[in-house]
Amino acid sequence: ELKVEQNPLFLSMQEGKNYTIYCNYSTTSDRLYWYRQDPGKSLESLFVLLSNGAVKQEGRLMASLDTKARLSTLHITAAVHDLSATYFCAVVKDFGNEKLTFGTGTRLTIIP
Amino acid sequence: NAGVTQTPKFRVLKTGQSMTLLCAQDMNHEYMYWYRQDPGMGLRLIHYSVGEGTTAKGEVPDGYNVSRLKKQNFLLGLESAAPSQTSVYFCASSYTGARTGELFFGEGSRLTVL
């Protein structure tokens, strides 16, 4: 069974600081997704990482994928309050498998 | 653009009652999904569909039924609601499927079963 673990589960950081959220998964996959969810809202797609070594950046967020280590990171640079949200990573196990397995999420709070 | 629309947004049921959640997408997507989200957990897949007239079980299908009679609609039914089905339900759709493309989510339906 595919397991997806994120850490930390909760993160409180000051504006202007840098931090990294980690996503580990338990079985081979070369597809990983990052989503953002604001309280009471839907999930918004942030990044789709489709191969080993993939790196994508959008504003202050950068995501990377290491399929050999079964690890993805979401790096936050110079955090601002607007980035406060819950971030989920999600992994698909096999080709043809439609089951997207989500991590438990990281609740990020940016303190002014 | 409407994207993925879920109705109703909120519903309170008594144990044993039935209800149907409707998901509609206007992006001509083949793939549609129903997930549930519980506190402290990631989303879990209930059922999904890879095209009109098809359905398949996900990770937690028990107590739910689905139908995809039209390509743009995916219905999730609870025949006899139980308190364990209190959750936030999200519908999603995708053009190429979870394996190769991103999912687009609706805004969620919050269901409380008393």
PDB file of N, CA, C and O in Angstrom, chain A residues 4 21-25 27-34 47-57 62-75 89-92, chain B residues 99:
ATOM      1  N   VAL A   4       2.024   8.091   1.964  1.00  0.00           N
ATOM      2  CA  VAL A   4       2.607   9.395   1.690  1.00  0.00           C
ATOM      3  C   VAL A   4       2.657  10.173   3.005  1.00  0.00           C
ATOM      4  O   VAL A   4       1.625  10.370   3.640  1.00  0.00           O
ATOM      5  N   ILE A  21       9.140  22.119   3.241  1.00  0.00           N
ATOM      6  CA  ILE A  21       8.197  21.051   3.592  1.00  0.00           C
ATOM      7  C   ILE A  21       8.622  19.797   2.841  1.00  0.00           C
ATOM      8  O   ILE A  21       8.962  19.863   1.655  1.00  0.00           O
ATOM      9  N   TYR A  22       8.590  18.662   3.544  1.00  0.00           N
ATOM     10  CA  TYR A  22       9.057  17.417   2.963  1.00  0.00           C
ATOM     11  C   TYR A  22       7.900  16.459   2.728  1.00  0.00           C
ATOM     12  O   TYR A  22       6.980  16.369   3.545  1.00  0.00           O
ATOM     13  N   CYS A  23       7.996  15.718   1.637  1.00  0.00           N
ATOM     14  CA  CYS A  23       6.992  14.724   1.283  1.00  0.00           C
ATOM     15  C   CYS A  23       7.713  13.430   0.908  1.00  0.00           C
ATOM     16  O   CYS A  23       8.430  13.385  -0.091  1.00  0.00           O
ATOM     17  N   ASN A  24       7.537  12.409   1.730  1.00  0.00           N
ATOM     18  CA  ASN A  24       8.120  11.098   1.464  1.00  0.00           C
ATOM     19  C   ASN A  24       7.019  10.124   1.057  1.00  0.00           C
ATOM     20  O   ASN A  24       5.926  10.162   1.626  1.00  0.00           O
ATOM     21  N   TYR A  25       7.332   9.239   0.138  1.00  0.00           N
ATOM     22  CA  TYR A  25       6.352   8.240  -0.258  1.00  0.00           C
ATOM     23  C   TYR A  25       7.013   6.873  -0.311  1.00  0.00           C
ATOM     24  O   TYR A  25       8.229   6.765  -0.478  1.00  0.00           O
ATOM     25  N   THR A  27       6.509   3.955  -2.219  1.00  0.00           N
ATOM     26  CA  THR A  27       6.691   3.044  -3.336  1.00  0.00           C
ATOM     27  C   THR A  27       7.060   3.823  -4.587  1.00  0.00           C
ATOM     28  O   THR A  27       6.916   5.041  -4.626  1.00  0.00           O
ATOM     29  N   THR A  28       7.549   3.106  -5.574  1.00  0.00           N
ATOM     30  CA  THR A  28       8.046   3.766  -6.777  1.00  0.00           C
ATOM     31  C   THR A  28       6.967   4.572  -7.469  1.00  0.00           C
ATOM     32  O   THR A  28       5.869   4.082  -7.706  1.00  0.00           O
ATOM     33  N   SER A  29       7.295   5.794  -7.786  1.00  0.00           N
ATOM     34  CA  SER A  29       6.399   6.643  -8.564  1.00  0.00           C
ATOM     35  C   SER A  29       7.210   7.772  -9.174  1.00  0.00           C
ATOM     36  O   SER A  29       8.170   8.248  -8.573  1.00  0.00           O
ATOM     37  N   ASP A  30       6.838   8.164 -10.368  1.00  0.00           N
ATOM     38  CA  ASP A  30       7.509   9.314 -10.967  1.00  0.00           C
ATOM     39  C   ASP A  30       6.531  10.450 -11.239  1.00  0.00           C
ATOM     40  O   ASP A  30       6.738  11.269 -12.122  1.00  0.00           O
ATOM     41  N   ARG A  31       5.430  10.432 -10.463  1.00  0.00           N
ATOM     42  CA  ARG A  31       4.431  11.493 -10.610  1.00  0.00           C
ATOM     43  C   ARG A  31       4.089  12.026  -9.233  1.00  0.00           C
ATOM     44  O   ARG A  31       3.637  11.269  -8.378  1.00  0.00           O
ATOM     45  N   LEU A  32       4.304  13.288  -9.034  1.00  0.00           N
ATOM     46  CA  LEU A  32       3.976  13.873  -7.734  1.00  0.00           C
ATOM     47  C   LEU A  32       3.378  15.252  -7.944  1.00  0.00           C
ATOM     48  O   LEU A  32       3.822  16.021  -8.790  1.00  0.00           O
ATOM     49  N   TYR A  33       2.373  15.545  -7.126  1.00  0.00           N
ATOM     50  CA  TYR A  33       1.631  16.794  -7.244  1.00  0.00           C
ATOM     51  C   TYR A  33       1.651  17.533  -5.920  1.00  0.00           C
ATOM     52  O   TYR A  33       1.633  16.915  -4.855  1.00  0.00           O
ATOM     53  N   TRP A  34       1.674  18.830  -6.013  1.00  0.00           N
ATOM     54  CA  TRP A  34       1.511  19.689  -4.832  1.00  0.00           C
ATOM     55  C   TRP A  34       0.248  20.525  -5.015  1.00  0.00           C
ATOM     56  O   TRP A  34       0.025  21.122  -6.070  1.00  0.00           O
ATOM     57  N   PHE A  47       1.904  22.497  -8.375  1.00  0.00           N
ATOM     58  CA  PHE A  47       2.951  21.943  -9.212  1.00  0.00           C
ATOM     59  C   PHE A  47       2.622  20.511  -9.601  1.00  0.00           C
ATOM     60  O   PHE A  47       2.058  19.762  -8.820  1.00  0.00           O
ATOM     61  N   VAL A  48       3.031  20.160 -10.816  1.00  0.00           N
ATOM     62  CA  VAL A  48       2.983  18.781 -11.277  1.00  0.00           C
ATOM     63  C   VAL A  48       4.415  18.397 -11.624  1.00  0.00           C
ATOM     64  O   VAL A  48       5.031  18.990 -12.508  1.00  0.00           O
ATOM     65  N   LEU A  49       4.962  17.422 -10.924  1.00  0.00           N
ATOM     66  CA  LEU A  49       6.344  16.992 -11.122  1.00  0.00           C
ATOM     67  C   LEU A  49       6.311  15.628 -11.788  1.00  0.00           C
ATOM     68  O   LEU A  49       5.797  14.657 -11.223  1.00  0.00           O
ATOM     69  N   LEU A  50       6.854  15.539 -12.981  1.00  0.00           N
ATOM     70  CA  LEU A  50       6.641  14.355 -13.805  1.00  0.00           C
ATOM     71  C   LEU A  50       7.881  13.521 -14.058  1.00  0.00           C
ATOM     72  O   LEU A  50       7.827  12.551 -14.814  1.00  0.00           O
ATOM     73  N   SER A  51       9.005  13.859 -13.450  1.00  0.00           N
ATOM     74  CA  SER A  51      10.186  13.031 -13.684  1.00  0.00           C
ATOM     75  C   SER A  51      11.208  13.271 -12.589  1.00  0.00           C
ATOM     76  O   SER A  51      11.168  14.281 -11.870  1.00  0.00           O
ATOM     77  N   ASN A  52      12.147  12.352 -12.489  1.00  0.00           N
ATOM     78  CA  ASN A  52      13.192  12.482 -11.495  1.00  0.00           C
ATOM     79  C   ASN A  52      14.004  13.745 -11.775  1.00  0.00           C
ATOM     80  O   ASN A  52      14.376  14.009 -12.912  1.00  0.00           O
ATOM     81  N   GLY A  53      14.263  14.497 -10.719  1.00  0.00           N
ATOM     82  CA  GLY A  53      15.052  15.708 -10.889  1.00  0.00           C
ATOM     83  C   GLY A  53      14.235  16.924 -11.283  1.00  0.00           C
ATOM     84  O   GLY A  53      14.783  18.019 -11.430  1.00  0.00           O
ATOM     85  N   ALA A  54      12.932  16.746 -11.467  1.00  0.00           N
ATOM     86  CA  ALA A  54      12.095  17.869 -11.890  1.00  0.00           C
ATOM     87  C   ALA A  54      12.107  18.956 -10.817  1.00  0.00           C
ATOM     88  O   ALA A  54      12.047  18.665  -9.619  1.00  0.00           O
ATOM     89  N   VAL A  55      12.207  20.173 -11.261  1.00  0.00           N
ATOM     90  CA  VAL A  55      12.156  21.330 -10.376  1.00  0.00           C
ATOM     91  C   VAL A  55      11.233  22.357 -11.023  1.00  0.00           C
ATOM     92  O   VAL A  55      11.375  22.671 -12.201  1.00  0.00           O
ATOM     93  N   LYS A  56      10.304  22.844 -10.215  1.00  0.00           N
ATOM     94  CA  LYS A  56       9.404  23.883 -10.723  1.00  0.00           C
ATOM     95  C   LYS A  56       9.309  25.000  -9.701  1.00  0.00           C
ATOM     96  O   LYS A  56       9.344  24.758  -8.495  1.00  0.00           O
ATOM     97  N   GLN A  57       9.184  26.223 -10.217  1.00  0.00           N
ATOM     98  CA  GLN A  57       9.133  27.380  -9.335  1.00  0.00           C
ATOM     99  C   GLN A  57       7.998  28.289  -9.754  1.00  0.00           C
ATOM    100  O   GLN A  57       7.737  28.495 -10.942  1.00  0.00           O
ATOM    101  N   MET A  62       9.094  26.751  -4.552  1.00  0.00           N
ATOM    102  CA  MET A  62       9.833  25.907  -5.482  1.00  0.00           C
ATOM    103  C   MET A  62       9.683  24.460  -5.048  1.00  0.00           C
ATOM    104  O   MET A  62       9.901  24.132  -3.880  1.00  0.00           O
ATOM    105  N   ALA A  63       9.332  23.590  -5.999  1.00  0.00           N
ATOM    106  CA  ALA A  63       9.142  22.182  -5.702  1.00  0.00           C
ATOM    107  C   ALA A  63      10.137  21.358  -6.495  1.00  0.00           C
ATOM    108  O   ALA A  63      10.468  21.684  -7.631  1.00  0.00           O
ATOM    109  N   SER A  64      10.589  20.272  -5.885  1.00  0.00           N
ATOM    110  CA  SER A  64      11.521  19.369  -6.555  1.00  0.00           C
ATOM    111  C   SER A  64      11.142  17.936  -6.256  1.00  0.00           C
ATOM    112  O   SER A  64      10.430  17.645  -5.301  1.00  0.00           O
ATOM    113  N   LEU A  65      11.634  17.038  -7.125  1.00  0.00           N
ATOM    114  CA  LEU A  65      11.311  15.623  -6.986  1.00  0.00           C
ATOM    115  C   LEU A  65      12.569  14.782  -7.150  1.00  0.00           C
ATOM    116  O   LEU A  65      13.292  14.919  -8.142  1.00  0.00           O
ATOM    117  N   ASP A  66      12.807  13.906  -6.202  1.00  0.00           N
ATOM    118  CA  ASP A  66      13.889  12.926  -6.270  1.00  0.00           C
ATOM    119  C   ASP A  66      13.233  11.548  -6.176  1.00  0.00           C
ATOM    120  O   ASP A  66      12.906  11.083  -5.082  1.00  0.00           O
ATOM    121  N   THR A  67      13.049  10.907  -7.318  1.00  0.00           N
ATOM    122  CA  THR A  67      12.324   9.629  -7.325  1.00  0.00           C
ATOM    123  C   THR A  67      13.157   8.502  -6.714  1.00  0.00           C
ATOM    124  O   THR A  67      12.583   7.534  -6.198  1.00  0.00           O
ATOM    125  N   LYS A  68      14.468   8.625  -6.753  1.00  0.00           N
ATOM    126  CA  LYS A  68      15.299   7.572  -6.151  1.00  0.00           C
ATOM    127  C   LYS A  68      15.178   7.582  -4.635  1.00  0.00           C
ATOM    128  O   LYS A  68      15.145   6.532  -3.993  1.00  0.00           O
ATOM    129  N   ALA A  69      15.131   8.766  -4.071  1.00  0.00           N
ATOM    130  CA  ALA A  69      14.948   8.901  -2.626  1.00  0.00           C
ATOM    131  C   ALA A  69      13.484   8.869  -2.225  1.00  0.00           C
ATOM    132  O   ALA A  69      13.173   8.859  -1.024  1.00  0.00           O
ATOM    133  N   ARG A  70      12.583   8.874  -3.207  1.00  0.00           N
ATOM    134  CA  ARG A  70      11.139   8.911  -2.962  1.00  0.00           C
ATOM    135  C   ARG A  70      10.796  10.119  -2.098  1.00  0.00           C
ATOM    136  O   ARG A  70      10.107  10.019  -1.068  1.00  0.00           O
ATOM    137  N   LEU A  71      11.286  11.256  -2.536  1.00  0.00           N
ATOM    138  CA  LEU A  71      11.178  12.474  -1.747  1.00  0.00           C
ATOM    139  C   LEU A  71      10.900  13.668  -2.646  1.00  0.00           C
ATOM    140  O   LEU A  71      11.524  13.837  -3.699  1.00  0.00           O
ATOM    141  N   SER A  72       9.954  14.480  -2.199  1.00  0.00           N
ATOM    142  CA  SER A  72       9.727  15.770  -2.832  1.00  0.00           C
ATOM    143  C   SER A  72       9.808  16.847  -1.769  1.00  0.00           C
ATOM    144  O   SER A  72       9.465  16.618  -0.605  1.00  0.00           O
ATOM    145  N   THR A  73      10.299  18.006  -2.163  1.00  0.00           N
ATOM    146  CA  THR A  73      10.369  19.124  -1.238  1.00  0.00           C
ATOM    147  C   THR A  73       9.632  20.325  -1.820  1.00  0.00           C
ATOM    148  O   THR A  73       9.595  20.517  -3.039  1.00  0.00           O
ATOM    149  N   LEU A  74       9.043  21.089  -0.935  1.00  0.00           N
ATOM    150  CA  LEU A  74       8.419  22.356  -1.298  1.00  0.00           C
ATOM    151  C   LEU A  74       9.117  23.419  -0.477  1.00  0.00           C
ATOM    152  O   LEU A  74       8.990  23.467   0.743  1.00  0.00           O
ATOM    153  N   HIS A  75       9.896  24.248  -1.169  1.00  0.00           N
ATOM    154  CA  HIS A  75      10.698  25.258  -0.486  1.00  0.00           C
ATOM    155  C   HIS A  75      10.016  26.620  -0.577  1.00  0.00           C
ATOM    156  O   HIS A  75       9.575  27.015  -1.653  1.00  0.00           O
ATOM    157  N   CYS A  89       0.904  17.144  -0.641  1.00  0.00           N
ATOM    158  CA  CYS A  89       1.496  16.456  -1.768  1.00  0.00           C
ATOM    159  C   CYS A  89       0.651  15.222  -2.066  1.00  0.00           C
ATOM    160  O   CYS A  89      -0.069  14.730  -1.195  1.00  0.00           O
ATOM    161  N   ALA A  90       0.715  14.750  -3.296  1.00  0.00           N
ATOM    162  CA  ALA A  90      -0.075  13.593  -3.701  1.00  0.00           C
ATOM    163  C   ALA A  90       0.700  12.809  -4.737  1.00  0.00           C
ATOM    164  O   ALA A  90       1.374  13.384  -5.597  1.00  0.00           O
ATOM    165  N   VAL A  91       0.579  11.498  -4.670  1.00  0.00           N
ATOM    166  CA  VAL A  91       1.370  10.608  -5.516  1.00  0.00           C
ATOM    167  C   VAL A  91       0.463   9.595  -6.195  1.00  0.00           C
ATOM    168  O   VAL A  91      -0.484   9.098  -5.585  1.00  0.00           O
ATOM    169  N   VAL A  92       0.756   9.281  -7.441  1.00  0.00           N
ATOM    170  CA  VAL A  92       0.074   8.205  -8.153  1.00  0.00           C
ATOM    171  C   VAL A  92       1.031   7.036  -8.277  1.00  0.00           C
ATOM    172  O   VAL A  92       2.184   7.212  -8.673  1.00  0.00           O
TER     173      VAL A  92
ATOM    174  N   ARG B  99      -2.952  10.016 -13.450  1.00  0.00           N
ATOM    175  CA  ARG B  99      -1.607   9.535 -13.716  1.00  0.00           C
ATOM    176  C   ARG B  99      -0.815  10.519 -14.561  1.00  0.00           C
ATOM    177  O   ARG B  99       0.398  10.602 -14.446  1.00  0.00           O
TER     178      ARG B  99
END
